[in-house]
């Protein structure tokens, strides 16, 4: 399957624009009236203080100060049109991304809030304009261009200044009640700290030389199906992904939530089967990953238990820079996805609404992993403790303004610069424009 997304996007856009121009005011009903635009102002401060650096303990960290410290102000404009009327509706989505450095230099680079150039100098600013054309027939939509996909097997990461985007085409169909079908192809990847569109690669393979990975693929092909039933309390999903000549991945998922009296118990179970694909450019990719996240919600608390087990001869697979959030033990800093790694997590979320402070929440979690295999260790261990204190303003002019303080520690007894204490302060204000 070969597909030049930019050409298709242009065609779709031309069709959309001519359809919009020719049918005049009728369009207002769909294309314009249903347009939504939102501008997120995101202020992000992050400090990572490297400690106990594995075998290279003598080196305090990757930077002069043994710490990474950066601060940005970002603007995320998200515009989604409605569809032109008629049996085939056309529309367009755009994501305008721009981030400015408020603080940071060569001495303290490395939070990934910003791209770095010329000997690790963080950029003064960076950004992208991602545009996608869309077409809709009944409940089936085709999207072509660049956007931020969030699928279990390709989850664009939005954990820093600006979200990651990918380029490609996707069909999503909801024509069958309670079923969603997905199929598509990605051809390019712009990571969260990169202004350019690059070729696709596997997150654990290749070497990045001048911003380009040495092991890349032309396409990531995928398909998936999700079925929701039981009053929407149960969902089963099945997915397939293929990063051509690098890896293939199958994924099955079961999500269930069950109220029992005043308590709600939940489970999110997933199983991945990974293998090398075609020419196996990144070597053997035999992988099995089980992920289970169990929860109990009672009153203002939610308690979680996460269990994860990676087996086979390779780490869990994902496209470079995408989030690991499909895994139970994903966290701010690591997803405990190393080759043969076993991990468990205990987490507690608390909502202070009951104390008369709606909008105030607290999260604490601890994750422990063992049996990590890398080129240098065959029984590596890691552990992380993470907390988030968040407050979202509930009313008035600054309604929805959110302040989040994330404090965490990560310790790994393998690798270099892999252990650190970290603080993030994120102030985000969503402005609804349309
Ligand atoms: C998160 C990913 C996690 C990464 C982490 C990071 O889900 O797997 O390790 O970012 O920033 O969003 O290191």
Tab-separated table of C-alpha atoms and ligand atoms in Angstrom:
chain	number	residue	atom	x	y	z
A	1	UNK	CA	0.000	0.000	0.000
A	2	UNK	CA	1.579	3.294	-1.087
A	3	UNK	CA	0.059	6.585	-0.232
A	4	UNK	CA	1.355	10.128	-0.511
A	5	UNK	CA	-0.539	11.839	2.215
A	6	UNK	CA	0.318	15.414	1.320
A	7	UNK	CA	-1.087	15.058	-2.203
A	8	UNK	CA	-4.277	13.497	-0.845
A	9	UNK	CA	-4.618	16.182	1.794
A	10	UNK	CA	-4.313	18.870	-0.847
A	11	UNK	CA	-6.975	17.203	-2.957
A	12	UNK	CA	-9.308	16.824	-0.035
A	13	UNK	CA	-8.705	20.434	0.944
A	14	UNK	CA	-9.354	21.652	-2.608
A	15	UNK	CA	-12.566	19.645	-2.687
A	16	UNK	CA	-13.574	21.047	0.678
A	17	UNK	CA	-12.838	24.631	-0.319
A	18	UNK	CA	-14.643	24.388	-3.665
A	19	UNK	CA	-17.600	22.631	-2.042
A	20	UNK	CA	-17.659	25.355	0.606
A	21	UNK	CA	-17.427	28.206	-1.902
A	22	UNK	CA	-20.004	26.883	-4.373
A	23	UNK	CA	-22.860	26.084	-2.045
A	24	UNK	CA	-22.886	29.428	-0.222
A	25	UNK	CA	-24.915	30.017	2.933
A	26	UNK	CA	-26.342	26.482	3.112
A	27	UNK	CA	-22.936	25.453	4.319
A	28	UNK	CA	-23.187	27.523	7.403
A	29	UNK	CA	-25.436	24.788	8.744
A	30	UNK	CA	-22.686	22.238	8.825
A	31	UNK	CA	-19.198	23.381	7.975
A	32	UNK	CA	-19.177	26.697	9.833
A	33	UNK	CA	-21.893	26.308	12.462
A	34	UNK	CA	-20.325	23.164	13.821
A	35	UNK	CA	-16.787	24.534	13.792
A	36	UNK	CA	-15.084	24.408	17.154
A	37	UNK	CA	-11.920	26.257	18.031
A	38	UNK	CA	-10.000	26.065	21.233
A	39	UNK	CA	-6.734	27.717	22.242
A	40	UNK	CA	-4.774	26.120	25.072
A	41	UNK	CA	-2.237	28.294	26.820
A	42	UNK	CA	0.240	25.996	28.491
A	43	UNK	CA	2.994	27.168	30.772
A	44	UNK	CA	5.403	24.331	31.575
A	45	UNK	CA	8.345	24.317	33.965
A	46	UNK	CA	10.390	21.162	34.400
A	47	UNK	CA	13.443	20.282	36.432
A	48	UNK	CA	15.186	16.928	36.468
A	49	UNK	CA	17.964	16.451	38.974
A	50	UNK	CA	20.132	13.448	38.028
A	51	UNK	CA	21.403	11.225	40.834
A	52	UNK	CA	23.210	7.843	41.264
A	53	UNK	CA	23.867	7.411	37.608
A	54	UNK	CA	24.155	3.675	37.309
A	55	UNK	CA	27.554	2.381	36.199
A	56	UNK	CA	28.652	5.917	35.299
A	57	UNK	CA	28.100	7.222	38.847
A	58	UNK	CA	31.046	9.584	38.579
A	59	UNK	CA	29.236	11.625	35.951
A	60	UNK	CA	26.633	13.842	37.603
A	61	UNK	CA	24.327	13.955	34.598
A	62	UNK	CA	24.136	14.819	30.926
A	63	UNK	CA	24.551	18.527	31.584
A	64	UNK	CA	27.108	20.746	33.263
A	65	UNK	CA	24.988	21.041	36.366
A	66	UNK	CA	23.813	17.450	36.564
A	67	UNK	CA	20.312	18.734	36.038
A	68	UNK	CA	17.946	19.504	33.221
A	69	UNK	CA	15.943	22.666	33.732
A	70	UNK	CA	13.698	24.325	31.157
A	71	UNK	CA	10.601	26.494	31.029
A	72	UNK	CA	8.259	27.190	28.113
A	73	UNK	CA	5.068	28.996	27.175
A	74	UNK	CA	3.085	27.125	24.554
A	75	UNK	CA	0.052	27.879	22.401
A	76	UNK	CA	-2.030	24.993	21.124
A	77	UNK	CA	-4.762	26.063	18.702
A	78	UNK	CA	-7.174	23.267	17.875
A	79	UNK	CA	-9.709	24.056	15.111
A	80	UNK	CA	-12.211	21.422	13.943
A	81	UNK	CA	-14.714	22.311	11.254
A	82	UNK	CA	-18.102	20.705	10.878
A	83	UNK	CA	-19.022	18.992	7.602
A	84	UNK	CA	-20.566	20.447	4.445
A	85	UNK	CA	-24.178	19.255	3.970
A	86	UNK	CA	-25.091	16.503	1.549
A	87	UNK	CA	-24.395	12.768	1.374
A	88	UNK	CA	-20.651	13.354	1.392
A	89	UNK	CA	-19.592	15.943	3.929
A	90	UNK	CA	-16.223	17.657	3.713
A	91	UNK	CA	-14.348	19.311	6.496
A	92	UNK	CA	-10.944	20.339	7.740
A	93	UNK	CA	-9.090	20.189	11.051
A	94	UNK	CA	-6.036	22.197	12.004
A	95	UNK	CA	-3.673	22.110	14.927
A	96	UNK	CA	-1.518	25.214	15.283
A	97	UNK	CA	1.386	24.532	17.634
A	98	UNK	CA	3.859	27.091	18.902
A	99	UNK	CA	6.137	27.133	21.909
A	100	UNK	CA	8.517	29.807	23.206
A	101	UNK	CA	11.454	29.225	25.529
A	102	UNK	CA	11.180	31.204	28.735
A	103	UNK	CA	14.286	29.712	30.294
A	104	UNK	CA	16.926	27.097	29.542
A	105	UNK	CA	20.378	26.846	28.008
A	106	UNK	CA	23.170	24.448	27.070
A	107	UNK	CA	24.116	23.944	30.713
A	108	UNK	CA	20.727	22.500	31.651
A	109	UNK	CA	19.231	21.094	28.448
A	110	UNK	CA	17.366	17.807	28.312
A	111	UNK	CA	13.827	18.021	29.717
A	112	UNK	CA	12.466	17.509	26.183
A	113	UNK	CA	10.328	20.604	26.511
A	114	UNK	CA	12.305	21.980	23.557
A	115	UNK	CA	14.260	20.605	20.621
A	116	UNK	CA	18.026	21.058	20.908
A	117	UNK	CA	20.493	22.063	18.193
A	118	UNK	CA	24.202	22.840	17.770
A	119	UNK	CA	25.696	21.073	20.745
A	120	UNK	CA	22.574	20.679	22.886
A	121	UNK	CA	21.381	24.266	22.735
A	122	UNK	CA	17.632	24.361	23.420
A	123	UNK	CA	15.755	26.171	20.619
A	124	UNK	CA	14.336	29.636	21.395
A	125	UNK	CA	11.013	28.556	19.954
A	126	UNK	CA	9.495	25.833	17.785
A	127	UNK	CA	6.163	24.868	16.311
A	128	UNK	CA	4.160	23.285	13.521
A	129	UNK	CA	0.909	23.659	11.664
A	130	UNK	CA	-0.826	20.300	11.267
A	131	UNK	CA	-3.700	20.273	8.783
A	132	UNK	CA	-5.988	17.369	7.927
A	133	UNK	CA	-8.832	17.167	5.434
A	134	UNK	CA	-11.794	15.015	6.356
A	135	UNK	CA	-14.704	13.471	4.501
A	136	UNK	CA	-17.769	11.850	5.978
A	137	UNK	CA	-20.367	9.493	4.574
A	138	UNK	CA	-23.014	8.523	7.105
A	139	UNK	CA	-20.990	7.557	10.219
A	140	UNK	CA	-17.785	6.742	8.366
A	141	UNK	CA	-15.032	9.314	8.276
A	142	UNK	CA	-11.824	9.490	6.273
A	143	UNK	CA	-9.113	11.775	7.542
A	144	UNK	CA	-5.962	12.580	5.572
A	145	UNK	CA	-3.120	14.807	6.596
A	146	UNK	CA	-1.440	15.464	9.925
A	147	UNK	CA	-3.014	15.278	13.384
A	148	UNK	CA	-2.569	13.847	16.852
A	149	UNK	CA	-3.807	10.241	16.755
A	150	UNK	CA	-4.739	8.597	20.039
A	151	UNK	CA	-5.165	4.874	19.402
A	152	UNK	CA	-4.057	2.013	21.688
A	153	UNK	CA	-1.246	1.066	19.299
A	154	UNK	CA	-0.258	4.621	18.245
A	155	UNK	CA	-0.749	7.144	20.997
A	156	UNK	CA	0.676	10.566	20.155
A	157	UNK	CA	2.414	11.877	23.276
A	158	UNK	CA	1.251	15.138	24.825
A	159	UNK	CA	3.426	15.095	27.921
A	160	UNK	CA	5.549	18.193	27.278
A	161	UNK	CA	5.213	21.622	25.591
A	162	UNK	CA	3.463	20.544	22.386
A	163	UNK	CA	1.745	17.325	21.321
A	164	UNK	CA	3.360	14.879	18.939
A	165	UNK	CA	1.688	14.623	15.507
A	166	UNK	CA	1.760	11.991	12.786
A	167	UNK	CA	1.068	12.231	9.081
A	168	UNK	CA	-1.121	9.726	7.275
A	169	UNK	CA	-4.654	8.615	6.548
A	170	UNK	CA	-7.291	6.970	8.717
A	171	UNK	CA	-10.804	5.649	8.254
A	172	UNK	CA	-13.012	5.474	11.325
A	173	UNK	CA	-16.437	3.901	10.970
A	174	UNK	CA	-19.267	3.962	13.495
A	175	UNK	CA	-21.948	2.735	11.119
A	176	UNK	CA	-22.527	-0.415	13.110
A	177	UNK	CA	-24.134	0.272	16.489
A	178	UNK	CA	-21.704	-0.098	19.412
A	179	UNK	CA	-18.843	-0.972	17.059
A	180	UNK	CA	-16.007	1.264	15.907
A	181	UNK	CA	-13.761	0.116	13.079
A	182	UNK	CA	-10.418	1.706	12.312
A	183	UNK	CA	-7.909	1.308	9.492
A	184	UNK	CA	-5.139	3.458	8.142
A	185	UNK	CA	-1.540	4.226	7.467
A	186	UNK	CA	0.967	6.652	8.920
A	187	UNK	CA	3.959	7.855	6.934
A	188	UNK	CA	5.586	10.523	9.105
A	189	UNK	CA	6.221	11.369	12.744
A	190	UNK	CA	6.852	14.722	14.404
A	191	UNK	CA	7.797	14.064	18.019
A	192	UNK	CA	6.753	16.269	20.936
A	193	UNK	CA	10.081	18.120	20.968
A	194	UNK	CA	10.576	18.392	17.219
A	195	UNK	CA	9.354	20.957	14.704
A	196	UNK	CA	10.047	18.753	11.703
A	197	UNK	CA	8.303	15.745	10.163
A	198	UNK	CA	10.557	12.691	10.195
A	199	UNK	CA	10.375	9.123	8.980
A	200	UNK	CA	8.871	6.462	11.235
A	201	UNK	CA	11.079	4.472	13.580
A	202	UNK	CA	10.906	2.121	16.561
A	203	UNK	CA	11.563	3.819	19.918
A	204	UNK	CA	14.257	1.344	20.966
A	205	UNK	CA	16.154	1.014	17.690
A	206	UNK	CA	18.588	2.973	15.566
A	207	UNK	CA	20.764	5.964	16.295
A	208	UNK	CA	19.645	9.520	15.788
A	209	UNK	CA	22.124	11.409	13.589
A	210	UNK	CA	21.313	15.075	12.889
A	211	UNK	CA	17.735	14.504	13.985
A	212	UNK	CA	17.272	11.461	11.697
A	213	UNK	CA	17.037	7.878	12.881
A	214	UNK	CA	19.253	5.354	11.072
A	215	UNK	CA	16.556	2.637	11.065
A	216	UNK	CA	13.281	3.819	9.576
A	217	UNK	CA	10.163	2.576	7.807
A	218	UNK	CA	8.039	4.046	5.012
A	219	UNK	CA	4.720	3.076	6.535
A	220	UNK	CA	2.918	2.056	9.663
A	221	UNK	CA	-0.217	0.170	8.601
A	222	UNK	CA	-2.934	-0.523	11.122
A	223	UNK	CA	-6.459	-1.779	11.694
A	224	UNK	CA	-8.617	-2.133	14.781
A	225	UNK	CA	-12.112	-2.902	16.026
A	226	UNK	CA	-13.809	-2.018	19.295
A	227	UNK	CA	-17.130	-3.268	20.565
A	228	UNK	CA	-18.905	-1.758	23.540
A	229	UNK	CA	-21.771	-3.527	25.297
A	230	UNK	CA	-23.314	-4.189	28.696
A	231	UNK	CA	-24.664	-0.599	29.043
A	232	UNK	CA	-21.256	0.680	27.897
A	233	UNK	CA	-19.615	-0.934	30.902
A	234	UNK	CA	-17.643	-3.443	28.858
A	235	UNK	CA	-15.447	-2.915	25.824
A	236	UNK	CA	-13.419	-5.430	23.841
A	237	UNK	CA	-10.880	-4.372	21.252
A	238	UNK	CA	-8.571	-6.049	18.761
A	239	UNK	CA	-5.755	-4.265	16.920
A	240	UNK	CA	-3.028	-4.901	14.420
A	241	UNK	CA	-0.090	-2.667	13.606
A	242	UNK	CA	2.825	-3.106	11.224
A	243	UNK	CA	5.871	-0.872	11.066
A	244	UNK	CA	7.086	-2.139	7.709
A	245	UNK	CA	10.242	-4.240	7.856
A	246	UNK	CA	10.618	-3.545	11.577
A	247	UNK	CA	7.812	-4.964	13.727
A	248	UNK	CA	4.267	-6.287	13.779
A	249	UNK	CA	2.045	-6.028	16.803
A	250	UNK	CA	-1.290	-7.573	17.724
A	251	UNK	CA	-3.209	-6.305	20.702
A	252	UNK	CA	-6.375	-7.502	22.403
A	253	UNK	CA	-8.071	-5.548	25.146
A	254	UNK	CA	-10.899	-5.958	27.635
A	255	UNK	CA	-12.138	-3.020	29.691
A	256	UNK	CA	-14.848	-3.510	32.266
A	257	UNK	CA	-16.382	-1.449	35.014
A	258	UNK	CA	-18.819	-2.859	37.569
A	259	UNK	CA	-20.763	-0.962	40.233
A	260	UNK	CA	-21.211	-3.062	43.389
A	261	UNK	CA	-23.220	-1.116	45.934
A	262	UNK	CA	-21.371	2.136	46.600
A	263	UNK	CA	-18.164	0.852	45.095
A	264	UNK	CA	-17.150	0.629	41.421
A	265	UNK	CA	-14.554	-1.912	40.461
A	266	UNK	CA	-12.788	-1.757	37.126
A	267	UNK	CA	-10.306	-3.702	35.044
A	268	UNK	CA	-8.352	-2.819	31.929
A	269	UNK	CA	-6.658	-5.938	30.583
A	270	UNK	CA	-4.429	-6.039	27.537
A	271	UNK	CA	-2.196	-8.523	25.778
A	272	UNK	CA	0.347	-7.673	23.067
A	273	UNK	CA	1.968	-10.085	20.669
A	274	UNK	CA	4.941	-8.553	18.919
A	275	UNK	CA	7.224	-9.915	16.211
A	276	UNK	CA	9.717	-8.685	13.647
A	277	UNK	CA	8.337	-7.765	10.215
A	278	UNK	CA	9.807	-8.453	6.763
A	279	UNK	CA	13.473	-7.530	6.600
A	280	UNK	CA	13.630	-7.193	10.427
A	281	UNK	CA	15.710	-4.023	10.206
A	282	UNK	CA	15.769	-3.657	13.990
A	283	UNK	CA	16.480	-7.335	14.682
A	284	UNK	CA	14.275	-9.923	16.393
A	285	UNK	CA	11.134	-8.426	17.918
A	286	UNK	CA	9.536	-11.406	19.598
A	287	UNK	CA	7.554	-9.900	22.471
A	288	UNK	CA	4.579	-10.759	24.653
A	289	UNK	CA	3.315	-8.118	27.027
A	290	UNK	CA	0.516	-8.547	29.522
A	291	UNK	CA	-0.905	-5.417	31.119
A	292	UNK	CA	-3.600	-5.326	33.795
A	293	UNK	CA	-4.849	-2.262	35.634
A	294	UNK	CA	-7.431	-2.955	38.335
A	295	UNK	CA	-9.313	-0.254	40.191
A	296	UNK	CA	-11.700	0.210	43.093
A	297	UNK	CA	-13.537	3.514	43.424
A	298	UNK	CA	-15.034	4.210	46.802
A	299	UNK	CA	-16.164	7.644	47.939
A	300	UNK	CA	-13.552	10.244	47.076
A	301	UNK	CA	-10.806	7.660	46.525
A	302	UNK	CA	-9.791	5.436	43.656
A	303	UNK	CA	-7.268	2.671	44.432
A	304	UNK	CA	-5.363	1.005	41.596
A	305	UNK	CA	-3.246	-2.088	41.257
A	306	UNK	CA	-1.160	-2.358	38.091
A	307	UNK	CA	0.440	-5.613	36.977
A	308	UNK	CA	2.613	-5.866	33.923
A	309	UNK	CA	4.764	-8.594	32.473
A	310	UNK	CA	6.972	-8.337	29.410
A	311	UNK	CA	8.355	-11.570	27.970
A	312	UNK	CA	10.068	-12.734	24.778
A	313	UNK	CA	13.332	-11.459	23.363
A	314	UNK	CA	12.527	-7.772	22.904
A	315	UNK	CA	11.127	-4.803	24.794
A	316	UNK	CA	7.512	-3.750	24.174
A	317	UNK	CA	7.195	-2.021	20.779
A	318	UNK	CA	5.989	1.462	19.992
A	319	UNK	CA	6.730	4.134	17.387
A	320	UNK	CA	9.446	6.551	18.523
A	321	UNK	CA	8.165	9.235	20.836
A	322	UNK	CA	4.635	7.869	21.221
A	323	UNK	CA	3.209	7.504	24.711
A	324	UNK	CA	3.243	4.249	26.640
A	325	UNK	CA	-0.131	5.005	28.205
A	326	UNK	CA	-1.734	1.827	26.845
A	327	UNK	CA	0.308	-0.020	29.483
A	328	UNK	CA	-0.941	-0.319	33.060
A	329	UNK	CA	2.371	0.841	34.533
A	330	UNK	CA	2.980	3.800	32.264
A	331	UNK	CA	4.040	6.840	34.258
A	332	UNK	CA	5.430	10.357	33.802
A	333	UNK	CA	8.904	9.021	33.220
A	334	UNK	CA	8.973	5.422	32.145
A	335	UNK	CA	6.555	2.643	31.238
A	336	UNK	CA	8.381	-0.367	32.768
A	337	UNK	CA	8.441	-1.952	29.342
A	338	UNK	CA	12.025	-3.268	29.245
A	339	UNK	CA	12.789	-6.684	27.796
A	340	UNK	CA	11.469	-9.401	30.171
A	341	UNK	CA	10.528	-6.795	32.788
A	342	UNK	CA	7.927	-7.566	35.466
A	343	UNK	CA	6.368	-4.743	37.393
A	344	UNK	CA	3.619	-3.834	39.819
A	345	UNK	CA	2.051	-0.561	40.821
A	346	UNK	CA	-0.032	0.794	43.683
A	347	UNK	CA	-1.839	4.058	43.084
A	348	UNK	CA	-4.273	6.225	44.987
A	349	UNK	CA	-6.311	9.144	43.615
A	350	UNK	CA	-8.201	11.467	45.898
A	351	UNK	CA	-10.829	14.103	45.090
A	352	UNK	CA	-11.140	16.885	47.672
A	353	UNK	CA	-14.646	17.917	46.508
A	354	UNK	CA	-16.058	16.242	49.626
A	355	UNK	CA	-13.948	18.580	51.786
A	356	UNK	CA	-15.602	21.516	50.089
A	357	UNK	CA	-12.754	22.087	47.609
A	358	UNK	CA	-14.061	20.906	44.231
A	359	UNK	CA	-11.326	20.926	41.602
A	360	UNK	CA	-8.583	19.897	44.019
A	361	UNK	CA	-7.190	16.400	43.436
A	362	UNK	CA	-4.170	14.409	44.549
A	363	UNK	CA	-2.557	11.346	42.963
A	364	UNK	CA	0.197	9.175	44.442
A	365	UNK	CA	1.708	6.058	42.903
A	366	UNK	CA	4.605	3.721	43.386
A	367	UNK	CA	5.827	1.347	40.681
A	368	UNK	CA	8.458	-1.360	41.039
A	369	UNK	CA	10.045	-3.281	38.161
A	370	UNK	CA	12.502	-6.206	38.153
A	371	UNK	CA	14.211	-8.581	35.728
A	372	UNK	CA	15.032	-5.920	33.118
A	373	UNK	CA	17.292	-7.179	30.336
A	374	UNK	CA	19.387	-4.758	28.289
A	375	UNK	CA	22.673	-5.034	26.405
A	376	UNK	CA	24.501	-4.588	29.719
A	377	UNK	CA	22.285	-6.098	32.458
A	378	UNK	CA	20.150	-9.196	32.757
A	379	UNK	CA	18.419	-8.504	36.064
A	380	UNK	CA	17.989	-4.733	36.129
A	381	UNK	CA	15.647	-3.098	38.610
A	382	UNK	CA	13.762	0.156	38.577
A	383	UNK	CA	11.267	1.953	40.730
A	384	UNK	CA	9.342	5.197	40.599
A	385	UNK	CA	7.320	7.292	43.007
A	386	UNK	CA	5.088	9.958	41.503
A	387	UNK	CA	2.666	12.478	42.955
A	388	UNK	CA	0.409	15.046	41.376
A	389	UNK	CA	-1.399	17.800	43.210
A	390	UNK	CA	-3.835	19.552	40.880
A	391	UNK	CA	-6.337	22.345	41.130
A	392	UNK	CA	-8.809	23.341	38.433
A	393	UNK	CA	-10.617	26.660	38.937
A	394	UNK	CA	-14.362	25.906	38.926
A	395	UNK	CA	-15.989	29.233	38.042
A	396	UNK	CA	-15.468	32.879	37.130
A	397	UNK	CA	-13.162	34.424	34.525
A	398	UNK	CA	-10.477	31.794	34.976
A	399	UNK	CA	-12.839	28.835	34.995
A	400	UNK	CA	-11.003	25.680	33.821
A	401	UNK	CA	-7.543	27.096	34.457
A	402	UNK	CA	-5.589	24.134	35.796
A	403	UNK	CA	-2.469	24.148	37.939
A	404	UNK	CA	-0.606	20.866	38.288
A	405	UNK	CA	2.452	20.101	40.335
A	406	UNK	CA	4.048	16.753	39.545
A	407	UNK	CA	6.809	15.541	41.792
A	408	UNK	CA	8.558	12.267	41.154
A	409	UNK	CA	11.629	10.122	41.656
A	410	UNK	CA	12.906	7.416	39.339
A	411	UNK	CA	15.722	4.982	40.168
A	412	UNK	CA	17.183	2.459	37.749
A	413	UNK	CA	20.276	0.401	38.470
A	414	UNK	CA	21.190	0.219	34.774
A	415	UNK	CA	21.869	2.696	31.979
A	416	UNK	CA	23.323	6.171	32.314
A	417	UNK	CA	21.501	9.251	33.546
A	418	UNK	CA	18.585	6.998	34.260
A	419	UNK	CA	17.926	7.997	37.867
A	420	UNK	CA	16.580	11.393	38.853
A	421	UNK	CA	14.310	13.465	41.050
A	422	UNK	CA	11.891	15.598	39.115
A	423	UNK	CA	9.445	18.478	39.420
A	424	UNK	CA	7.007	19.763	36.816
A	425	UNK	CA	4.730	22.743	37.202
A	426	UNK	CA	2.093	23.035	34.493
A	427	UNK	CA	-0.406	25.881	34.290
A	428	UNK	CA	-2.897	25.410	31.520
A	429	UNK	CA	-5.737	27.652	30.434
A	430	UNK	CA	-8.139	26.511	27.706
A	431	UNK	CA	-9.824	29.367	25.846
A	432	UNK	CA	-12.856	28.405	23.863
A	433	UNK	CA	-12.875	30.650	20.791
A	434	UNK	CA	-15.776	29.144	18.838
B	1	LIG	C1	5.216	9.467	28.781
B	1	LIG	C2	5.295	8.104	28.153
B	1	LIG	C3	6.341	7.324	28.862
B	1	LIG	C4	7.644	8.065	28.699
B	1	LIG	C5	7.472	9.417	29.341
B	1	LIG	C6	8.702	10.300	29.348
B	1	LIG	O1	4.067	7.436	28.214
B	1	LIG	O2	6.412	6.036	28.363
B	1	LIG	O3	8.667	7.343	29.210
B	1	LIG	O4	6.459	10.098	28.661
B	1	LIG	O5	8.583	11.483	29.196
B	1	LIG	O6	4.242	10.245	28.163
B	1	LIG	O7	9.807	9.835	29.563
